[in-house]
Amino acid sequence: LGRPAGGRRKALLIGINYRGTRSELGGCITDTRYMNYCLCSRFRFEADQILMLNEDQRNPYQVPTHDNILRAIEWLVSGSSPGDSLVFMYSGHGDQVRDNTGEELDGMCETILPLDHQRAGPIVDKELYVRMVAPLGPGVRLFALCDSCHSGTILDLPYAFVPELNPRG
């Protein structure tokens, strides 16, 4: 995350507490505030390099709705080139929906749940991959942190880390 040689840096931080719902969470917005502080103080990101979406935002385009999240992802990856470092952080609810394509080994697609997911629907792993991972060219680094249920394969990457069951030591 340090300053890449000649590269640009951008971060998208999404925190959704789902205030006033039966599914309310307590720390997701706080998670993004801490990450914002870390990126600015430790990694010297500038304020204009970070886009935060959460329920506390006054700008209606920074409220974490389905459409706003997709627009923010487009902002994150647009114009990326070799040497760039991008950060994506999501803290909120995750879920699974049936995979009708046969691509998922377990038959389920992982999702993130925007603030308006009951009206607009979830954002599925395949869409996150197509919009955030596939457009990146060689030499662009994406650091993705997802704190949600079912987030282990949320970006639908073509590989997975499987820890050793009986680590030595």
Coordinates of N, CA and C in Angstrom, one line a residue, residues 13-158:
L13 N -14.2 2.5 0.6 CA -14.6 1.9 1.9 C -16.1 1.9 2.1
I14 N -16.7 0.8 2.3 CA -18.1 0.7 2.4 C -18.5 0.0 3.8
G15 N -19.3 0.7 4.6 CA -19.7 0.2 5.9 C -21.2 0.4 6.0
I16 N -21.9 -0.7 6.3 CA -23.4 -0.6 6.4 C -23.8 -1.2 7.7
N17 N -24.4 -0.4 8.6 CA -25.0 -0.9 9.9 C -26.4 -1.3 9.8
Y18 N -27.1 -0.9 8.7 CA -28.6 -1.3 8.5 C -29.4 -0.8 9.7
R19 N -29.2 0.5 10.1 CA -29.8 1.1 11.2 C -31.3 1.0 11.1
G20 N -32.0 0.7 12.2 CA -33.4 0.7 12.3 C -34.0 -0.6 11.7
T21 N -33.2 -1.6 11.4 CA -33.7 -2.9 10.9 C -33.5 -4.0 11.9
R22 N -34.2 -5.1 11.7 CA -34.0 -6.3 12.6 C -32.6 -6.8 12.4
S23 N -31.9 -6.5 11.3 CA -30.6 -7.0 11.0 C -29.5 -6.0 11.4
E24 N -29.7 -5.0 12.2 CA -28.8 -3.9 12.5 C -27.5 -4.5 13.0
L25 N -26.4 -3.9 12.5 CA -25.0 -4.2 13.0 C -24.5 -3.0 13.7
G26 N -23.5 -3.3 14.5 CA -23.0 -2.2 15.4 C -21.7 -1.5 15.0
G27 N -20.8 -2.1 14.2 CA -19.5 -1.6 14.0 C -19.0 -1.4 12.6
C28 N -19.9 -1.6 11.6 CA -19.4 -1.5 10.2 C -18.9 -0.2 9.8
I29 N -19.7 0.9 10.2 CA -19.3 2.2 9.8 C -18.0 2.6 10.5
T30 N -17.9 2.2 11.8 CA -16.6 2.4 12.6 C -15.5 1.7 11.9
D31 N -15.7 0.5 11.4 CA -14.6 -0.2 10.7 C -14.0 0.7 9.5
T32 N -14.9 1.3 8.8 CA -14.5 2.1 7.6 C -13.8 3.4 8.1
R33 N -14.2 3.9 9.2 CA -13.5 5.1 9.8 C -12.1 4.7 10.2
Y34 N -12.0 3.6 10.9 CA -10.6 3.2 11.3 C -9.7 2.9 10.1
M35 N -10.3 2.3 9.0 CA -9.5 2.0 7.8 C -9.1 3.4 7.2
N36 N -10.0 4.3 7.1 CA -9.7 5.6 6.6 C -8.6 6.3 7.3
Y37 N -8.6 6.2 8.6 CA -7.5 6.8 9.5 C -6.2 6.0 9.2
C38 N -6.3 4.7 9.1 CA -5.1 4.0 8.8 C -4.5 4.3 7.4
L39 N -5.3 4.4 6.4 CA -4.8 4.7 5.1 C -4.2 6.1 5.0
C40 N -4.8 7.1 5.7 CA -4.3 8.4 5.7 C -3.0 8.6 6.6
S41 N -3.1 8.0 7.8 CA -1.9 8.2 8.7 C -0.8 7.3 8.4
R42 N -1.0 6.1 8.1 CA 0.1 5.1 7.9 C 0.6 5.0 6.5
F43 N -0.4 5.1 5.5 CA 0.0 4.9 4.1 C -0.1 6.2 3.3
R44 N -0.4 7.3 4.0 CA -0.3 8.7 3.4 C -1.3 8.8 2.2
F45 N -2.4 8.2 2.3 CA -3.5 8.5 1.3 C -4.0 9.9 1.5
E46 N -4.4 10.6 0.5 CA -5.0 11.9 0.6 C -6.5 11.7 0.6
A47 N -7.2 12.7 1.2 CA -8.7 12.6 1.3 C -9.4 12.3 -0.1
D48 N -8.9 12.9 -1.1 CA -9.5 12.8 -2.4 C -9.2 11.4 -3.1
Q49 N -8.4 10.6 -2.4 CA -8.1 9.3 -3.0 C -9.0 8.2 -2.3
I50 N -9.8 8.6 -1.4 CA -10.7 7.7 -0.6 C -12.1 8.1 -0.8
L51 N -12.9 7.1 -1.1 CA -14.4 7.3 -1.2 C -15.0 6.4 -0.2
M52 N -15.8 7.0 0.7 CA -16.5 6.3 1.8 C -18.0 6.3 1.5
L53 N -18.6 5.1 1.6 CA -20.0 4.9 1.5 C -20.5 4.4 2.8
N54 N -21.4 5.1 3.5 CA -22.0 4.6 4.7 C -23.3 5.4 5.0
E55 N -24.0 5.0 6.0 CA -25.3 5.7 6.3 C -25.2 7.1 6.9
D56 N -24.0 7.5 7.3 CA -23.7 8.8 7.9 C -23.5 9.9 6.8
Q57 N -23.3 9.5 5.6 CA -22.9 10.4 4.5 C -24.1 11.3 4.2
R58 N -23.8 12.6 4.0 CA -24.8 13.6 3.6 C -25.1 13.6 2.1
N59 N -24.0 13.3 1.4 CA -24.2 13.2 -0.1 C -25.0 12.0 -0.4
P60 N -26.1 12.1 -1.1 CA -26.9 10.9 -1.4 C -26.2 9.9 -2.3
Y61 N -25.1 10.3 -3.0 CA -24.4 9.4 -3.8 C -23.4 8.5 -3.0
Q62 N -23.2 8.9 -1.7 CA -22.3 8.2 -0.9 C -23.0 7.3 0.2
V63 N -24.3 7.2 0.0 CA -25.1 6.2 0.8 C -25.0 4.9 0.1
P64 N -24.7 3.8 0.8 CA -24.4 2.5 0.2 C -25.5 1.7 -0.4
T65 N -26.2 2.3 -1.4 CA -27.3 1.6 -2.1 C -26.6 0.7 -3.2
H66 N -27.4 -0.1 -3.7 CA -27.0 -1.0 -4.8 C -26.3 -0.2 -5.9
D67 N -27.0 0.8 -6.5 CA -26.5 1.6 -7.6 C -25.3 2.4 -7.2
N68 N -25.3 3.0 -6.0 CA -24.1 3.7 -5.6 C -22.9 2.9 -5.4
I69 N -23.0 1.7 -4.9 CA -21.9 0.8 -4.7 C -21.3 0.4 -6.1
L70 N -22.2 0.1 -7.1 CA -21.7 -0.2 -8.4 C -21.0 1.0 -9.0
R71 N -21.5 2.2 -8.8 CA -20.9 3.4 -9.4 C -19.5 3.6 -8.7
A72 N -19.5 3.4 -7.4 CA -18.2 3.6 -6.6 C -17.1 2.6 -7.1
I73 N -17.5 1.4 -7.4 CA -16.6 0.4 -7.9 C -16.0 0.8 -9.2
E74 N -16.9 1.4 -10.1 CA -16.5 1.9 -11.4 C -15.4 3.0 -11.1
W75 N -15.7 3.9 -10.2 CA -14.7 5.0 -9.8 C -13.4 4.4 -9.4
L76 N -13.5 3.3 -8.6 CA -12.2 2.7 -8.0 C -11.3 2.2 -9.2
V77 N -11.9 1.5 -10.1 CA -11.1 0.8 -11.1 C -10.8 1.7 -12.4
S78 N -11.6 2.7 -12.6 CA -11.5 3.5 -13.8 C -10.1 4.2 -13.9
G79 N -9.6 4.1 -15.1 CA -8.3 4.7 -15.3 C -7.1 4.0 -14.7
S80 N -7.3 2.8 -14.1 CA -6.2 2.2 -13.5 C -5.1 1.7 -14.5
S81 N -3.9 1.8 -14.0 CA -2.8 1.4 -14.9 C -1.7 0.7 -14.1
P82 N -0.7 0.1 -14.7 CA 0.4 -0.6 -14.0 C 1.0 0.3 -12.9
G83 N 1.2 -0.2 -11.8 CA 1.8 0.5 -10.7 C 0.8 1.1 -9.7
D84 N -0.5 1.0 -10.1 CA -1.5 1.6 -9.2 C -1.9 0.6 -8.1
S85 N -2.3 1.1 -6.9 CA -2.7 0.3 -5.8 C -4.1 0.7 -5.4
L86 N -5.0 -0.2 -5.4 CA -6.4 0.0 -5.1 C -6.8 -0.7 -3.9
V87 N -7.7 -0.1 -3.1 CA -8.2 -0.8 -1.8 C -9.7 -0.8 -1.9
F88 N -10.2 -2.0 -1.7 CA -11.7 -2.2 -1.6 C -12.0 -2.8 -0.2
M89 N -12.8 -2.1 0.6 CA -13.2 -2.6 1.9 C -14.7 -2.6 2.0
Y90 N -15.3 -3.8 2.4 CA -16.7 -3.9 2.6 C -16.9 -4.5 4.0
S91 N -17.7 -3.8 4.8 CA -18.1 -4.3 6.1 C -19.6 -4.2 6.2
G92 N -20.3 -5.3 6.3 CA -21.7 -5.4 6.3 C -22.2 -6.8 6.2
H93 N -23.5 -7.0 5.9 CA -24.0 -8.3 5.7 C -23.6 -8.9 4.4
G94 N -23.4 -10.2 4.5 CA -23.2 -11.0 3.3 C -24.2 -12.2 3.3
D95 N -24.5 -12.8 2.2 CA -25.5 -13.9 2.1 C -25.1 -14.8 0.9
Q96 N -25.9 -15.7 0.7 CA -25.7 -16.6 -0.5 C -27.0 -16.8 -1.2
V97 N -27.0 -16.9 -2.5 CA -28.1 -17.2 -3.4 C -27.8 -18.4 -4.3
R98 N -28.8 -19.1 -4.7 CA -28.6 -20.3 -5.5 C -27.9 -19.9 -6.8
D99 N -26.9 -20.7 -7.2 CA -26.2 -20.5 -8.5 C -26.9 -21.3 -9.6
N100 N -27.4 -20.7 -10.5 CA -28.1 -21.4 -11.6 C -27.3 -21.7 -12.8
T101 N -26.0 -21.3 -12.7 CA -25.1 -21.5 -13.9 C -24.3 -22.8 -13.8
G102 N -24.2 -23.4 -12.6 CA -23.4 -24.6 -12.5 C -21.9 -24.3 -12.3
E103 N -21.5 -23.0 -12.2 CA -20.1 -22.7 -12.0 C -19.6 -22.9 -10.6
E104 N -20.5 -22.7 -9.6 CA -20.1 -22.8 -8.2 C -20.1 -24.2 -7.7
L105 N -19.0 -24.7 -7.1 CA -18.9 -26.0 -6.6 C -20.0 -26.4 -5.6
D106 N -20.3 -25.4 -4.7 CA -21.3 -25.7 -3.7 C -22.7 -25.3 -4.1
G107 N -22.9 -24.9 -5.4 CA -24.2 -24.5 -5.9 C -24.7 -23.1 -5.4
M108 N -23.8 -22.4 -4.7 CA -24.3 -21.1 -4.2 C -23.3 -20.0 -4.6
C109 N -23.9 -18.8 -4.9 CA -23.2 -17.6 -5.1 C -23.1 -16.7 -3.9
E110 N -22.0 -16.2 -3.6 CA -21.9 -15.3 -2.4 C -22.3 -13.9 -2.8
T111 N -22.8 -13.1 -1.8 CA -23.3 -11.8 -2.1 C -22.9 -10.8 -1.0
I112 N -22.9 -9.5 -1.4 CA -22.9 -8.5 -0.4 C -24.3 -7.9 -0.4
L113 N -24.8 -7.3 0.7 CA -26.1 -6.8 0.8 C -26.1 -5.3 1.0
P114 N -26.4 -4.5 -0.1 CA -26.5 -3.1 0.0 C -27.6 -2.7 0.9
L115 N -27.6 -1.4 1.3 CA -28.6 -0.9 2.2 C -30.0 -1.1 1.7
D116 N -30.2 -1.0 0.4 CA -31.5 -1.2 -0.2 C -31.7 -2.6 -0.8
H117 N -31.0 -3.6 -0.3 CA -31.0 -4.9 -0.9 C -32.4 -5.5 -1.0
Q118 N -33.3 -5.2 0.0 CA -34.7 -5.8 -0.1 C -35.4 -5.3 -1.3
R119 N -35.1 -4.1 -1.8 CA -35.7 -3.5 -3.0 C -34.9 -3.8 -4.2
A120 N -33.6 -3.6 -4.2 CA -32.7 -3.6 -5.3 C -32.0 -4.9 -5.5
G121 N -32.0 -5.8 -4.5 CA -31.3 -7.1 -4.6 C -29.9 -7.0 -4.1
P122 N -29.3 -8.2 -3.9 CA -27.9 -8.3 -3.5 C -27.0 -8.0 -4.7
I123 N -25.7 -7.9 -4.4 CA -24.7 -7.8 -5.4 C -23.9 -9.1 -5.3
V124 N -23.9 -9.9 -6.4 CA -23.4 -11.3 -6.4 C -21.9 -11.3 -6.7
D125 N -21.2 -12.3 -6.3 CA -19.7 -12.4 -6.5 C -19.3 -12.3 -8.0
K126 N -20.1 -12.9 -8.9 CA -19.8 -12.8 -10.3 C -19.8 -11.3 -10.8
E127 N -20.7 -10.5 -10.3 CA -20.8 -9.1 -10.7 C -19.6 -8.4 -10.1
L128 N -19.3 -8.7 -8.9 CA -18.1 -8.0 -8.3 C -16.8 -8.3 -9.1
Y129 N -16.7 -9.6 -9.5 CA -15.5 -10.0 -10.3 C -15.5 -9.2 -11.6
V130 N -16.6 -9.2 -12.3 CA -16.7 -8.6 -13.6 C -16.4 -7.1 -13.5
R131 N -16.9 -6.4 -12.5 CA -16.8 -5.0 -12.4 C -15.5 -4.5 -11.7
M132 N -14.9 -5.4 -10.8 CA -13.8 -4.9 -10.0 C -12.5 -5.6 -10.3
V133 N -12.5 -6.9 -10.7 CA -11.3 -7.7 -10.9 C -11.0 -7.8 -12.4
A134 N -11.9 -8.2 -13.2 CA -11.6 -8.4 -14.6 C -11.1 -7.1 -15.3
P135 N -11.5 -5.9 -15.0 CA -11.0 -4.8 -15.7 C -9.6 -4.4 -15.4
L136 N -9.0 -5.0 -14.4 CA -7.6 -4.6 -14.0 C -6.6 -5.2 -14.9
G137 N -5.7 -4.4 -15.3 CA -4.6 -4.9 -16.2 C -3.4 -5.4 -15.4
P138 N -2.4 -6.0 -16.0 CA -1.2 -6.4 -15.3 C -0.6 -5.2 -14.6
G139 N -0.1 -5.5 -13.4 CA 0.6 -4.5 -12.6 C -0.2 -3.6 -11.8
V140 N -1.5 -3.8 -11.8 CA -2.4 -3.1 -10.9 C -2.7 -4.0 -9.7
R141 N -2.5 -3.4 -8.5 CA -2.7 -4.2 -7.3 C -4.0 -3.8 -6.6
L142 N -4.8 -4.9 -6.3 CA -6.1 -4.7 -5.6 C -6.0 -5.4 -4.3
F143 N -6.2 -4.6 -3.2 CA -6.3 -5.1 -1.8 C -7.7 -5.1 -1.5
A144 N -8.3 -6.3 -1.2 CA -9.7 -6.4 -0.9 C -9.9 -7.0 0.5
L145 N -10.7 -6.3 1.3 CA -11.0 -6.7 2.7 C -12.5 -6.8 2.8
C146 N -13.0 -7.9 3.1 CA -14.5 -8.1 3.2 C -14.8 -8.7 4.5
D147 N -15.5 -8.0 5.4 CA -15.9 -8.4 6.7 C -17.4 -8.7 6.6
S148 N -17.8 -9.9 6.2 CA -19.2 -10.2 6.1 C -19.3 -11.8 6.0
C149 N -20.5 -12.3 6.3 CA -20.7 -13.7 6.2 C -20.5 -14.1 4.7
H150 N -19.9 -15.3 4.5 CA -19.8 -15.9 3.2 C -18.8 -15.1 2.3
S151 N -17.8 -14.4 2.9 CA -17.0 -13.5 2.1 C -15.7 -14.2 1.6
G152 N -15.5 -15.5 2.0 CA -14.3 -16.2 1.6 C -14.0 -16.2 0.1
T153 N -15.1 -16.3 -0.7 CA -14.9 -16.3 -2.2 C -15.7 -15.2 -2.8
I154 N -15.9 -14.1 -2.1 CA -16.8 -13.0 -2.6 C -16.3 -12.4 -3.9
L155 N -15.1 -12.5 -4.3 CA -14.7 -11.9 -5.6 C -14.6 -13.0 -6.7
D156 N -14.9 -14.2 -6.4 CA -14.9 -15.3 -7.4 C -13.6 -15.4 -8.1
L157 N -12.5 -15.3 -7.3 CA -11.2 -15.4 -7.9 C -11.0 -16.9 -8.4
P158 N -10.1 -17.1 -9.3 CA -9.9 -18.4 -9.9 C -9.0 -19.3 -9.0

